[in-house]
mmCIF file with all atom_site columns, C-alpha atoms in Angstrom:
data_model
loop_
_atom_site.group_PDB
_atom_site.id
_atom_site.type_symbol
_atom_site.label_atom_id
_atom_site.label_alt_id
_atom_site.label_comp_id
_atom_site.label_asym_id
_atom_site.label_entity_id
_atom_site.label_seq_id
_atom_site.pdbx_PDB_ins_code
_atom_site.Cartn_x
_atom_site.Cartn_y
_atom_site.Cartn_z
_atom_site.occupancy
_atom_site.B_iso_or_equiv
_atom_site.pdbx_formal_charge
_atom_site.auth_seq_id
_atom_site.auth_comp_id
_atom_site.auth_asym_id
_atom_site.auth_atom_id
_atom_site.pdbx_PDB_model_num
ATOM 1  C CA . MET G 1 1  ? -1.791  -0.345  -10.027 1.00 81.00 ? 1099 MET G CA 1
ATOM 2  C CA . LYS G 1 2  ? -0.270  -3.393  -8.161  1.00 84.00 ? 1100 LYS G CA 1
ATOM 3  C CA . ARG G 1 3  ? 2.867   -2.912  -6.289  1.00 86.00 ? 1101 ARG G CA 1
ATOM 4  C CA . LEU G 1 4  ? 5.671   -5.531  -5.297  1.00 86.00 ? 1102 LEU G CA 1
ATOM 5  C CA . ASP G 1 5  ? 8.167   -4.724  -2.556  1.00 89.00 ? 1103 ASP G CA 1
ATOM 6  C CA . LEU G 1 6  ? 11.565  -6.240  -3.551  1.00 88.00 ? 1104 LEU G CA 1
ATOM 7  C CA . ASP G 1 7  ? 12.319  -6.445  -0.170  1.00 90.00 ? 1105 ASP G CA 1
ATOM 8  C CA . ASP G 1 8  ? 9.739   -9.375  0.186   1.00 92.00 ? 1106 ASP G CA 1
ATOM 9  C CA . LEU G 1 9  ? 11.458  -11.422 -2.363  1.00 91.00 ? 1107 LEU G CA 1
ATOM 10 C CA . PRO G 1 10 ? 14.145  -13.714 -2.269  1.00 93.00 ? 1108 PRO G CA 1
ATOM 11 C CA . PRO G 1 11 ? 17.583  -12.072 -2.899  1.00 92.00 ? 1109 PRO G CA 1
ATOM 12 C CA . ARG G 1 12 ? 18.071  -13.854 -6.034  1.00 92.00 ? 1110 ARG G CA 1
ATOM 13 C CA . VAL G 1 13 ? 14.676  -12.983 -7.492  1.00 90.00 ? 1111 VAL G CA 1
ATOM 14 C CA . ALA G 1 14 ? 15.231  -9.468  -6.342  1.00 89.00 ? 1112 ALA G CA 1
ATOM 15 C CA . GLN G 1 15 ? 18.491  -9.209  -8.152  1.00 91.00 ? 1113 GLN G CA 1
ATOM 16 C CA . LEU G 1 16 ? 17.061  -10.817 -11.374 1.00 89.00 ? 1114 LEU G CA 1
ATOM 17 C CA . LEU G 1 17 ? 14.368  -8.023  -11.528 1.00 88.00 ? 1115 LEU G CA 1
ATOM 18 C CA . THR G 1 18 ? 16.697  -5.290  -10.741 1.00 86.00 ? 1116 THR G CA 1
ATOM 19 C CA . GLY G 1 19 ? 19.534  -6.248  -12.854 1.00 88.00 ? 1117 GLY G CA 1
ATOM 20 C CA . LEU G 1 20 ? 17.438  -6.073  -16.343 1.00 89.00 ? 1118 LEU G CA 1
ATOM 21 C CA . ALA G 1 21 ? 19.298  -4.148  -18.644 1.00 89.00 ? 1119 ALA G CA 1
ATOM 22 C CA . GLU G 1 22 ? 17.229  -1.397  -20.759 1.00 89.00 ? 1120 GLU G CA 1
ATOM 23 C CA . GLY G 1 23 ? 15.443  -3.434  -23.598 1.00 88.00 ? 1121 GLY G CA 1
ATOM 24 C CA . GLU G 1 24 ? 16.003  -6.566  -21.854 1.00 92.00 ? 1122 GLU G CA 1
ATOM 25 C CA . VAL G 1 25 ? 12.850  -8.658  -21.594 1.00 93.00 ? 1123 VAL G CA 1
ATOM 26 C CA . LEU G 1 26 ? 12.256  -11.133 -18.717 1.00 91.00 ? 1124 LEU G CA 1
ATOM 27 C CA . ILE G 1 27 ? 9.395   -13.711 -19.382 1.00 93.00 ? 1125 ILE G CA 1
ATOM 28 C CA . LEU G 1 28 ? 7.371   -15.021 -16.429 1.00 90.00 ? 1126 LEU G CA 1
ATOM 29 C CA . VAL G 1 29 ? 6.768   -18.513 -16.745 1.00 93.00 ? 1127 VAL G CA 1
ATOM 30 C CA . GLN G 1 30 ? 3.900   -20.433 -14.551 1.00 93.00 ? 1128 GLN G CA 1
ATOM 31 C CA . ASP G 1 31 ? 3.150   -24.315 -15.354 1.00 93.00 ? 1129 ASP G CA 1
ATOM 32 C CA . GLY G 1 32 ? 4.784   -23.898 -18.767 1.00 93.00 ? 1130 GLY G CA 1
ATOM 33 C CA . ALA G 1 33 ? 2.807   -21.177 -19.811 1.00 95.00 ? 1131 ALA G CA 1
ATOM 34 C CA . VAL G 1 34 ? 3.884   -17.560 -20.367 1.00 93.00 ? 1132 VAL G CA 1
ATOM 35 C CA . ALA G 1 35 ? 2.250   -15.354 -17.443 1.00 93.00 ? 1133 ALA G CA 1
ATOM 36 C CA . GLY G 1 36 ? 3.873   -12.234 -18.331 1.00 91.00 ? 1134 GLY G CA 1
ATOM 37 C CA . ARG G 1 37 ? 6.774   -10.239 -19.557 1.00 91.00 ? 1135 ARG G CA 1
ATOM 38 C CA . LEU G 1 38 ? 8.689   -7.546  -17.915 1.00 89.00 ? 1136 LEU G CA 1
ATOM 39 C CA . HIS G 1 39 ? 10.766  -5.016  -20.155 1.00 90.00 ? 1137 HIS G CA 1
ATOM 40 C CA . GLY G 1 40 ? 13.752  -3.430  -18.492 1.00 89.00 ? 1138 GLY G CA 1
ATOM 41 C CA . GLY G 1 41 ? 13.678  0.344   -18.730 1.00 84.00 ? 1139 GLY G CA 1
ATOM 42 C CA . ALA G 1 42 ? 16.258  3.101   -18.318 1.00 79.00 ? 1140 ALA G CA 1
ATOM 43 C CA . PRO G 1 43 ? 17.356  3.314   -14.789 1.00 74.00 ? 1141 PRO G CA 1
ATOM 44 C CA . ALA G 1 44 ? 15.447  5.450   -12.367 1.00 71.00 ? 1142 ALA G CA 1
ATOM 45 C CA . GLU G 1 45 ? 16.801  9.344   -11.948 1.00 74.00 ? 1143 GLU G CA 1
ATOM 46 C CA . ALA G 1 46 ? 17.407  10.063  -8.435  1.00 70.00 ? 1144 ALA G CA 1
ATOM 47 C CA . ALA G 1 47 ? 14.767  12.403  -7.241  1.00 68.00 ? 1145 ALA G CA 1
ATOM 48 C CA . VAL G 1 48 ? 16.001  15.863  -6.311  1.00 70.00 ? 1146 VAL G CA 1
ATOM 49 C CA . GLU G 1 49 ? 14.316  16.966  -3.139  1.00 73.00 ? 1147 GLU G CA 1
ATOM 50 C CA . GLU G 1 50 ? 13.322  20.507  -2.793  1.00 75.00 ? 1148 GLU G CA 1
ATOM 51 C CA . GLU G 1 51 ? 13.377  22.224  0.273   1.00 74.00 ? 1149 GLU G CA 1
ATOM 52 C CA . PRO G 1 52 ? 9.815   22.903  1.352   1.00 73.00 ? 1150 PRO G CA 1
ATOM 53 C CA . GLU G 1 53 ? 8.974   26.549  1.598   1.00 72.00 ? 1151 GLU G CA 1
ATOM 54 C CA . PRO G 1 54 ? 9.292   28.251  4.868   1.00 75.00 ? 1152 PRO G CA 1
ATOM 55 C CA . TYR G 1 55 ? 6.127   28.655  6.776   1.00 75.00 ? 1153 TYR G CA 1
ATOM 56 C CA . ASN G 1 56 ? 4.461   32.017  5.635   1.00 76.00 ? 1154 ASN G CA 1
ATOM 57 C CA . ASN G 1 57 ? 1.632   33.538  7.720   1.00 82.00 ? 1155 ASN G CA 1
ATOM 58 C CA . GLN G 1 58 ? 0.299   35.591  4.804   1.00 84.00 ? 1156 GLN G CA 1
ATOM 59 C CA . ARG G 1 59 ? 0.087   32.831  2.385   1.00 83.00 ? 1157 ARG G CA 1
ATOM 60 C CA . ALA G 1 60 ? -1.549  30.660  5.131   1.00 84.00 ? 1158 ALA G CA 1
ATOM 61 C CA . ALA G 1 61 ? -4.280  33.472  5.826   1.00 86.00 ? 1159 ALA G CA 1
ATOM 62 C CA . GLU G 1 62 ? -4.941  33.645  2.036   1.00 87.00 ? 1160 GLU G CA 1
ATOM 63 C CA . ILE G 1 63 ? -5.712  30.001  1.780   1.00 86.00 ? 1161 ILE G CA 1
ATOM 64 C CA . PHE G 1 64 ? -7.848  29.983  5.045   1.00 87.00 ? 1162 PHE G CA 1
ATOM 65 C CA . GLU G 1 65 ? -9.878  33.139  3.430   1.00 88.00 ? 1163 GLU G CA 1
ATOM 66 C CA . GLN G 1 66 ? -10.174 31.133  0.269   1.00 88.00 ? 1164 GLN G CA 1
ATOM 67 C CA . PHE G 1 67 ? -11.410 28.089  2.127   1.00 86.00 ? 1165 PHE G CA 1
ATOM 68 C CA . ARG G 1 68 ? -13.659 30.256  4.537   1.00 86.00 ? 1166 ARG G CA 1
ATOM 69 C CA . SER G 1 69 ? -15.468 32.014  1.199   1.00 85.00 ? 1167 SER G CA 1
ATOM 70 C CA . VAL G 1 70 ? -16.081 28.650  -0.393  1.00 84.00 ? 1168 VAL G CA 1
ATOM 71 C CA . VAL G 1 71 ? -17.657 27.296  2.923   1.00 84.00 ? 1169 VAL G CA 1
ATOM 72 C CA . GLU G 1 72 ? -19.899 30.411  3.049   1.00 82.00 ? 1170 GLU G CA 1
ATOM 73 C CA . ASP G 1 73 ? -20.702 30.175  -0.613  1.00 78.00 ? 1171 ASP G CA 1
ATOM 74 C CA . GLU G 1 74 ? -22.026 26.693  -0.151  1.00 71.00 ? 1172 GLU G CA 1
ATOM 75 C CA . PHE G 1 75 ? -23.997 27.242  2.831   1.00 68.00 ? 1173 PHE G CA 1
#
């Protein structure tokens, strides 16, 4: 997958790309030929960040034990 950082583009181009409405199509043209099409989608939903679990010594010990048993089985 390729990635294009909108901060690297001129503001007018970035606004054009981010301003596409759902179902709207933006045609990319180069030398008079269609180079690509971008279809506007539904706005991205804000990601809900979950709080990380607090450090749990017992869980860490279980993970380490599983890792150790896998290593011992291999060698």
